Structure formats: structure tokens, C-alpha cells
Amino acid sequence: MATEPKGAILVVTREYQPEIVGGLGVVATAQSAGLARVADRSVVVVTTTQSRQVTEEGSNPKVFRFPLRGRHYELKHGFVSEQVDPYLATRLGGQWPPSLVLVHSVQGAGLAAYLQSVYRVPVVYTSHSVVLDEIGRNPAVGGNLLRQQEGLYRIADLIICGSRTELEKITGYYPTTAGRLTVVPNGIEFRPSVTRRAAGKGFLLYVGRLARVKGLITLFKAMPMVLKAFPGARLHLVGRGSPKYHRLLVGEINRLRLGGQ
């Protein structure tokens, strides 16, 4: 007896390899590949591209890249549901509608809400950061991002956080999320082929965005205690941020007299 085709698992992310900005894109890419290996149905990724044309690549996961400036995606509102839905329905056939929607980027809020409403599809949102914590409620800075994330917090059947601290932060800001939050720490890919190691003891490394929410000032304030135990310790920072915040970090380094460390 032929089995009924199963709808694909849909991953919605603003970033996907090789067009990755930060950790969100790394996690979304790795999760999609992992699901493709273990799931009993195909995985479809909806993402964006700097290209001017819609592109399709791969088979499982199958990746659809929609131009950042086009009818399928709007910079202020994210993925346009009324355009993306019929396009994917035509291209995927029996794999559409999806059986599950996994959202990584807030720009997928409208599409997730649409699919949930029209097809009764469950939505899982991975909250990589809390917009309210980063920009506040200033509409001039990120009003659309905040609105989209709050929409996801409202409709998601399950919300994944990377840590207990993040879970408590979201619960504090949005009490109605209680009972729908769970902690799944980001995975780590070990690469045994890497042979280079830091010489000596006390080599500290930070890799990530240079942003206030990352807690770099707290890290700097802890360095004097580290140096008492390990006088030769050195902290290396790898990342980019706004010129204003970069100046603030340099000023704090100088204030704590950590220029050589």
C-alpha cells in the first residue's frame, strides 16, 4: 500500500551558508543538515540572497533563496507569505504544505503566522537573542524587528532558547511565553584536524559580534582577577561592531589599564 506523502520540515532563516552574518546562520545551517540526516521527511530551507533572482539548490536540504529586494521578500516586513506560499506549493508538490515550521530569523514571523493559520502547521521558534534587550522599544532603531519577534513569541507552539539565562529573560519580558519555552544549547562542532594551539597558558579568546548585549565590559572587568592568577594571560577579541561601541570598548580597556593584555 502506498504511503501518504509527508510534508517537508520547513526551516526559515534570513542567513544560510555561505551568506552568513553571525551565529544564527551557523546554527540554522547546521540544524538543517542534521535534520536532513535523521528526519523521516525532507527538509526545505527558505532564506535570502543578495542575488536578483530566486535560486534553488540541493535536494535534502533543498534550499530556496529569495532576493532581498523582490516580490518574495520586503526589507521592512520579511518574507511575503502571499508570494512564497504559492511558489513553494508549485515547486514542492506533495511535500507542501509543510508538516513543521522551524523559524530562526524574526523576518520569518509573517510567513510562520500565515502557514500556522492557513494549514494548522506547528511553529517552533529558536530565539537567538532578545530584540527588546538589544534595542529597547525605539521604533527608529528596530521597530519592525521588535514587532516581528514579539509576534513569534505570541504564536510559536515552542520557543527554543540557548541558555537558562535567556529563558528567564524572555519569561520576564513576555510572561505569556511561560510553558512554551525550552533550553537547547547550541552544539559545538569539533574538528580534530585543527593542529595549531596557543602557546603557553592563559590564552583567552572571544569570537562574536562586538555588541553591548554580549557582555564584553563584564569580561574586561574580570580580567584583573584573571591576571592575578595568570599574569601572562592574554585576551584576544575577534569580531566587528559599530564604530561607537568600538570606541567605548577601547576606552574601557584603557581605563582598566589592560592595553597590553
PDB file of C-alpha atoms in Angstrom, residues 31-243:
ATOM      1  CA  GLN A  31      20.416  22.238  12.087  1.00  0.00           C
ATOM      2  CA  SER A  32      19.133  21.860   8.527  1.00  0.00           C
ATOM      3  CA  ALA A  33      21.926  19.449   7.615  1.00  0.00           C
ATOM      4  CA  GLY A  34      21.394  17.457  10.814  1.00  0.00           C
ATOM      5  CA  LEU A  35      17.643  17.187  10.282  1.00  0.00           C
ATOM      6  CA  ALA A  36      18.190  16.027   6.714  1.00  0.00           C
ATOM      7  CA  ARG A  37      20.246  13.119   8.070  1.00  0.00           C
ATOM      8  CA  VAL A  38      17.801  11.915  10.727  1.00  0.00           C
ATOM      9  CA  ALA A  39      14.271  13.070   9.820  1.00  0.00           C
ATOM     10  CA  ASP A  40      11.755  10.792   8.131  1.00  0.00           C
ATOM     11  CA  ARG A  41      10.852  13.536   5.678  1.00  0.00           C
ATOM     12  CA  SER A  42      12.677  16.054   3.536  1.00  0.00           C
ATOM     13  CA  VAL A  43      13.990  19.381   4.791  1.00  0.00           C
ATOM     14  CA  VAL A  44      13.356  22.616   2.895  1.00  0.00           C
ATOM     15  CA  VAL A  45      15.162  25.860   3.700  1.00  0.00           C
ATOM     16  CA  VAL A  46      13.734  29.279   2.885  1.00  0.00           C
ATOM     17  CA  THR A  47      16.349  32.003   3.049  1.00  0.00           C
ATOM     18  CA  THR A  48      17.523  35.186   1.310  1.00  0.00           C
ATOM     19  CA  THR A  49      20.192  36.110  -1.170  1.00  0.00           C
ATOM     20  CA  GLN A  50      21.976  39.192  -2.450  1.00  0.00           C
ATOM     21  CA  SER A  51      21.300  37.894  -5.948  1.00  0.00           C
ATOM     22  CA  ARG A  52      18.487  39.416  -8.009  1.00  0.00           C
ATOM     23  CA  GLN A  53      16.901  36.091  -8.896  1.00  0.00           C
ATOM     24  CA  VAL A  54      15.211  33.313  -6.933  1.00  0.00           C
ATOM     25  CA  THR A  55      17.553  30.330  -6.835  1.00  0.00           C
ATOM     26  CA  GLU A  56      17.085  26.686  -5.871  1.00  0.00           C
ATOM     27  CA  GLU A  57      19.830  24.297  -4.852  1.00  0.00           C
ATOM     28  CA  GLY A  58      20.349  20.878  -3.300  1.00  0.00           C
ATOM     29  CA  SER A  59      17.869  18.106  -2.697  1.00  0.00           C
ATOM     30  CA  ASN A  60      17.868  17.433   1.058  1.00  0.00           C
ATOM     31  CA  PRO A  61      18.019  20.006   2.389  1.00  0.00           C
ATOM     32  CA  LYS A  62      16.565  21.792  -0.613  1.00  0.00           C
ATOM     33  CA  VAL A  63      17.323  25.498  -0.393  1.00  0.00           C
ATOM     34  CA  PHE A  64      15.217  28.309  -1.853  1.00  0.00           C
ATOM     35  CA  ARG A  65      16.930  31.695  -1.852  1.00  0.00           C
ATOM     36  CA  PHE A  66      14.714  34.746  -2.336  1.00  0.00           C
ATOM     37  CA  PRO A  67      16.244  38.133  -3.274  1.00  0.00           C
ATOM     38  CA  LEU A  68      16.356  40.714  -0.500  1.00  0.00           C
ATOM     39  CA  ARG A  69      14.791  43.195  -2.892  1.00  0.00           C
ATOM     40  CA  GLY A  70      11.968  41.494  -4.721  1.00  0.00           C
ATOM     41  CA  ARG A  71       8.340  40.480  -4.518  1.00  0.00           C
ATOM     42  CA  HIS A  72       9.030  37.484  -2.247  1.00  0.00           C
ATOM     43  CA  TYR A  73      10.831  39.497   0.430  1.00  0.00           C
ATOM     44  CA  GLU A  74      10.467  43.050   1.773  1.00  0.00           C
ATOM     45  CA  LEU A  75      13.158  44.685   3.883  1.00  0.00           C
ATOM     46  CA  LYS A  76      10.660  46.057   6.403  1.00  0.00           C
ATOM     47  CA  HIS A  77       8.373  43.045   6.688  1.00  0.00           C
ATOM     48  CA  GLY A  78      10.462  39.988   5.788  1.00  0.00           C
ATOM     49  CA  PHE A  79       9.162  37.079   3.697  1.00  0.00           C
ATOM     50  CA  VAL A  80       5.950  37.866   1.816  1.00  0.00           C
ATOM     51  CA  SER A  81       3.590  34.990   2.597  1.00  0.00           C
ATOM     52  CA  GLU A  82       1.238  35.509  -0.359  1.00  0.00           C
ATOM     53  CA  GLN A  83       4.199  35.158  -2.742  1.00  0.00           C
ATOM     54  CA  VAL A  84       6.289  32.490  -1.006  1.00  0.00           C
ATOM     55  CA  ASP A  85       3.402  30.095  -0.299  1.00  0.00           C
ATOM     56  CA  PRO A  86       2.217  29.573  -3.912  1.00  0.00           C
ATOM     57  CA  TYR A  87       5.790  29.490  -5.186  1.00  0.00           C
ATOM     58  CA  LEU A  88       6.762  26.676  -2.817  1.00  0.00           C
ATOM     59  CA  ALA A  89       3.475  24.854  -3.399  1.00  0.00           C
ATOM     60  CA  THR A  90       4.253  24.757  -7.129  1.00  0.00           C
ATOM     61  CA  ARG A  91       7.873  23.717  -6.689  1.00  0.00           C
ATOM     62  CA  LEU A  92       7.371  21.119  -3.931  1.00  0.00           C
ATOM     63  CA  GLY A  93       4.135  19.441  -4.948  1.00  0.00           C
ATOM     64  CA  GLY A  94       3.171  16.715  -2.471  1.00  0.00           C
ATOM     65  CA  GLN A  95       5.704  17.948   0.082  1.00  0.00           C
ATOM     66  CA  TRP A  96       3.603  21.098   0.568  1.00  0.00           C
ATOM     67  CA  PRO A  97       2.219  22.293   2.917  1.00  0.00           C
ATOM     68  CA  PRO A  98       4.992  21.617   5.436  1.00  0.00           C
ATOM     69  CA  SER A  99       4.450  19.428   8.485  1.00  0.00           C
ATOM     70  CA  LEU A 100       6.530  21.687  10.739  1.00  0.00           C
ATOM     71  CA  VAL A 101       7.952  25.213  10.530  1.00  0.00           C
ATOM     72  CA  LEU A 102      11.256  25.989  12.268  1.00  0.00           C
ATOM     73  CA  VAL A 103      11.957  29.726  12.416  1.00  0.00           C
ATOM     74  CA  HIS A 104      15.388  31.174  13.179  1.00  0.00           C
ATOM     75  CA  SER A 105      15.042  34.772  11.979  1.00  0.00           C
ATOM     76  CA  VAL A 106      12.397  37.263  13.064  1.00  0.00           C
ATOM     77  CA  GLN A 107      11.884  38.145   9.386  1.00  0.00           C
ATOM     78  CA  GLY A 108      10.068  34.811   9.118  1.00  0.00           C
ATOM     79  CA  ALA A 109       7.345  35.856  11.572  1.00  0.00           C
ATOM     80  CA  GLY A 110       4.742  36.753   8.967  1.00  0.00           C
ATOM     81  CA  LEU A 111       5.301  33.581   6.945  1.00  0.00           C
ATOM     82  CA  ALA A 112       5.151  31.406  10.072  1.00  0.00           C
ATOM     83  CA  ALA A 113       1.905  33.020  11.237  1.00  0.00           C
ATOM     84  CA  TYR A 114       0.394  32.595   7.769  1.00  0.00           C
ATOM     85  CA  LEU A 115       1.304  28.904   7.487  1.00  0.00           C
ATOM     86  CA  GLN A 116       0.072  28.247  11.015  1.00  0.00           C
ATOM     87  CA  SER A 117      -3.248  29.937  10.302  1.00  0.00           C
ATOM     88  CA  VAL A 118      -3.904  28.518   6.825  1.00  0.00           C
ATOM     89  CA  TYR A 119      -2.541  24.991   7.212  1.00  0.00           C
ATOM     90  CA  ARG A 120      -2.601  24.488  11.005  1.00  0.00           C
ATOM     91  CA  VAL A 121       1.129  23.823  10.937  1.00  0.00           C
ATOM     92  CA  PRO A 122       3.002  23.865  14.287  1.00  0.00           C
ATOM     93  CA  VAL A 123       5.667  26.564  14.617  1.00  0.00           C
ATOM     94  CA  VAL A 124       8.934  26.273  16.557  1.00  0.00           C
ATOM     95  CA  TYR A 125      10.936  29.473  17.036  1.00  0.00           C
ATOM     96  CA  THR A 126      14.607  29.467  18.034  1.00  0.00           C
ATOM     97  CA  SER A 127      15.237  32.755  19.836  1.00  0.00           C
ATOM     98  CA  HIS A 128      18.894  33.588  19.220  1.00  0.00           C
ATOM     99  CA  SER A 129      18.700  36.936  21.008  1.00  0.00           C
ATOM    100  CA  VAL A 130      16.066  39.185  22.566  1.00  0.00           C
ATOM    101  CA  VAL A 131      15.460  42.252  20.415  1.00  0.00           C
ATOM    102  CA  LEU A 132      13.954  44.187  23.319  1.00  0.00           C
ATOM    103  CA  ASP A 133      17.162  43.624  25.274  1.00  0.00           C
ATOM    104  CA  GLU A 134      19.334  44.919  22.415  1.00  0.00           C
ATOM    105  CA  ILE A 135      17.453  47.943  21.095  1.00  0.00           C
ATOM    106  CA  GLY A 136      14.625  48.601  23.520  1.00  0.00           C
ATOM    107  CA  ARG A 137      11.350  49.870  22.077  1.00  0.00           C
ATOM    108  CA  ASN A 138      12.875  52.572  19.910  1.00  0.00           C
ATOM    109  CA  PRO A 139      10.911  52.262  16.632  1.00  0.00           C
ATOM    110  CA  ALA A 140      13.536  54.271  14.758  1.00  0.00           C
ATOM    111  CA  VAL A 141      16.206  51.671  15.560  1.00  0.00           C
ATOM    112  CA  GLY A 142      14.437  48.369  15.102  1.00  0.00           C
ATOM    113  CA  GLY A 143      10.697  48.701  15.465  1.00  0.00           C
ATOM    114  CA  ASN A 144       9.976  46.170  12.736  1.00  0.00           C
ATOM    115  CA  LEU A 145      12.363  43.612  14.223  1.00  0.00           C
ATOM    116  CA  LEU A 146      10.789  44.012  17.654  1.00  0.00           C
ATOM    117  CA  ARG A 147       7.264  43.702  16.262  1.00  0.00           C
ATOM    118  CA  GLN A 148       8.210  40.563  14.331  1.00  0.00           C
ATOM    119  CA  GLN A 149       9.883  38.896  17.293  1.00  0.00           C
ATOM    120  CA  GLU A 150       7.005  39.681  19.619  1.00  0.00           C
ATOM    121  CA  GLY A 151       4.729  38.128  17.019  1.00  0.00           C
ATOM    122  CA  LEU A 152       6.788  34.938  17.093  1.00  0.00           C
ATOM    123  CA  TYR A 153       6.761  34.868  20.893  1.00  0.00           C
ATOM    124  CA  ARG A 154       2.985  35.124  20.686  1.00  0.00           C
ATOM    125  CA  ILE A 155       2.239  32.412  18.092  1.00  0.00           C
ATOM    126  CA  ALA A 156       5.046  29.841  18.499  1.00  0.00           C
ATOM    127  CA  ASP A 157       3.988  26.453  19.824  1.00  0.00           C
ATOM    128  CA  LEU A 158       7.515  26.018  21.200  1.00  0.00           C
ATOM    129  CA  ILE A 159      10.301  28.544  21.787  1.00  0.00           C
ATOM    130  CA  ILE A 160      13.892  27.321  21.985  1.00  0.00           C
ATOM    131  CA  CYS A 161      16.470  29.284  23.993  1.00  0.00           C
ATOM    132  CA  GLY A 162      20.219  28.742  24.075  1.00  0.00           C
ATOM    133  CA  SER A 163      20.538  29.030  27.850  1.00  0.00           C
ATOM    134  CA  ARG A 164      18.606  29.142  31.106  1.00  0.00           C
ATOM    135  CA  THR A 165      19.503  32.820  31.457  1.00  0.00           C
ATOM    136  CA  GLU A 166      17.925  33.566  28.091  1.00  0.00           C
ATOM    137  CA  LEU A 167      14.804  31.627  29.064  1.00  0.00           C
ATOM    138  CA  GLU A 168      14.423  33.633  32.263  1.00  0.00           C
ATOM    139  CA  LYS A 169      14.968  36.881  30.366  1.00  0.00           C
ATOM    140  CA  ILE A 170      12.246  36.083  27.836  1.00  0.00           C
ATOM    141  CA  THR A 171       9.838  34.984  30.574  1.00  0.00           C
ATOM    142  CA  GLY A 172      10.473  38.249  32.401  1.00  0.00           C
ATOM    143  CA  TYR A 173       9.744  40.380  29.332  1.00  0.00           C
ATOM    144  CA  TYR A 174       6.942  38.209  27.972  1.00  0.00           C
ATOM    145  CA  PRO A 175       5.162  36.262  30.750  1.00  0.00           C
ATOM    146  CA  THR A 176       2.728  34.659  28.296  1.00  0.00           C
ATOM    147  CA  THR A 177       5.603  32.561  26.876  1.00  0.00           C
ATOM    148  CA  ALA A 178       5.824  30.559  30.116  1.00  0.00           C
ATOM    149  CA  GLY A 179       5.224  26.877  29.463  1.00  0.00           C
ATOM    150  CA  ARG A 180       6.278  27.156  25.818  1.00  0.00           C
ATOM    151  CA  LEU A 181       9.991  27.739  26.456  1.00  0.00           C
ATOM    152  CA  THR A 182      12.717  25.113  26.482  1.00  0.00           C
ATOM    153  CA  VAL A 183      16.522  25.236  26.613  1.00  0.00           C
ATOM    154  CA  VAL A 184      18.571  23.603  23.854  1.00  0.00           C
ATOM    155  CA  PRO A 185      22.202  24.795  23.978  1.00  0.00           C
ATOM    156  CA  ASN A 186      23.890  25.427  20.651  1.00  0.00           C
ATOM    157  CA  GLY A 187      26.003  22.493  19.532  1.00  0.00           C
ATOM    158  CA  ILE A 188      29.761  22.550  19.066  1.00  0.00           C
ATOM    159  CA  GLU A 189      31.453  21.054  16.041  1.00  0.00           C
ATOM    160  CA  PHE A 190      34.782  19.501  16.995  1.00  0.00           C
ATOM    161  CA  ARG A 191      37.385  19.450  14.262  1.00  0.00           C
ATOM    162  CA  PRO A 192      40.244  17.123  15.226  1.00  0.00           C
ATOM    163  CA  SER A 193      42.191  18.142  12.124  1.00  0.00           C
ATOM    164  CA  VAL A 194      42.994  21.503  13.675  1.00  0.00           C
ATOM    165  CA  THR A 195      46.579  21.230  14.914  1.00  0.00           C
ATOM    166  CA  ARG A 196      47.510  24.749  15.894  1.00  0.00           C
ATOM    167  CA  ARG A 197      47.378  25.513  19.594  1.00  0.00           C
ATOM    168  CA  ALA A 198      48.021  28.649  21.579  1.00  0.00           C
ATOM    169  CA  ALA A 199      51.480  28.782  23.080  1.00  0.00           C
ATOM    170  CA  GLY A 200      51.630  28.959  26.871  1.00  0.00           C
ATOM    171  CA  LYS A 201      48.853  29.277  29.428  1.00  0.00           C
ATOM    172  CA  GLY A 202      46.166  31.882  29.837  1.00  0.00           C
ATOM    173  CA  PHE A 203      45.151  32.281  26.187  1.00  0.00           C
ATOM    174  CA  LEU A 204      41.576  33.624  26.166  1.00  0.00           C
ATOM    175  CA  LEU A 205      39.502  34.026  23.016  1.00  0.00           C
ATOM    176  CA  TYR A 206      36.230  35.829  22.295  1.00  0.00           C
ATOM    177  CA  VAL A 207      34.674  35.388  18.839  1.00  0.00           C
ATOM    178  CA  GLY A 208      31.409  37.131  18.015  1.00  0.00           C
ATOM    179  CA  ARG A 209      29.721  40.443  17.386  1.00  0.00           C
ATOM    180  CA  LEU A 210      31.104  43.418  19.275  1.00  0.00           C
ATOM    181  CA  ALA A 211      27.777  44.421  20.804  1.00  0.00           C
ATOM    182  CA  ARG A 212      26.668  45.566  24.239  1.00  0.00           C
ATOM    183  CA  VAL A 213      24.424  42.533  24.741  1.00  0.00           C
ATOM    184  CA  LYS A 214      27.461  40.210  24.502  1.00  0.00           C
ATOM    185  CA  GLY A 215      28.776  41.353  27.892  1.00  0.00           C
ATOM    186  CA  LEU A 216      32.277  42.408  26.824  1.00  0.00           C
ATOM    187  CA  ILE A 217      32.534  45.105  29.506  1.00  0.00           C
ATOM    188  CA  THR A 218      31.902  42.435  32.147  1.00  0.00           C
ATOM    189  CA  LEU A 219      34.618  40.338  30.535  1.00  0.00           C
ATOM    190  CA  PHE A 220      37.063  43.252  30.714  1.00  0.00           C
ATOM    191  CA  LYS A 221      36.245  43.865  34.373  1.00  0.00           C
ATOM    192  CA  ALA A 222      37.032  40.214  35.137  1.00  0.00           C
ATOM    193  CA  MET A 223      40.476  40.398  33.522  1.00  0.00           C
ATOM    194  CA  PRO A 224      42.284  41.881  36.558  1.00  0.00           C
ATOM    195  CA  MET A 225      41.198  38.828  38.593  1.00  0.00           C
ATOM    196  CA  VAL A 226      42.393  36.519  35.820  1.00  0.00           C
ATOM    197  CA  LEU A 227      45.727  38.323  35.672  1.00  0.00           C
ATOM    198  CA  LYS A 228      46.290  37.833  39.400  1.00  0.00           C
ATOM    199  CA  ALA A 229      46.159  34.085  38.900  1.00  0.00           C
ATOM    200  CA  PHE A 230      47.742  34.058  35.426  1.00  0.00           C
ATOM    201  CA  PRO A 231      49.972  37.121  34.980  1.00  0.00           C
ATOM    202  CA  GLY A 232      50.774  36.147  31.423  1.00  0.00           C
ATOM    203  CA  ALA A 233      47.154  35.828  30.313  1.00  0.00           C
ATOM    204  CA  ARG A 234      46.110  37.470  27.052  1.00  0.00           C
ATOM    205  CA  LEU A 235      42.589  38.096  25.821  1.00  0.00           C
ATOM    206  CA  HIS A 236      42.010  38.087  22.056  1.00  0.00           C
ATOM    207  CA  LEU A 237      38.837  39.623  20.616  1.00  0.00           C
ATOM    208  CA  VAL A 238      37.640  38.662  17.146  1.00  0.00           C
ATOM    209  CA  GLY A 239      34.586  40.355  15.700  1.00  0.00           C
ATOM    210  CA  ARG A 240      33.035  43.507  14.323  1.00  0.00           C
ATOM    211  CA  GLY A 241      30.719  46.131  15.732  1.00  0.00           C
ATOM    212  CA  SER A 242      29.647  49.743  15.374  1.00  0.00           C
ATOM    213  CA  PRO A 243      32.387  52.421  15.478  1.00  0.00           C
TER     214      PRO A 243
END
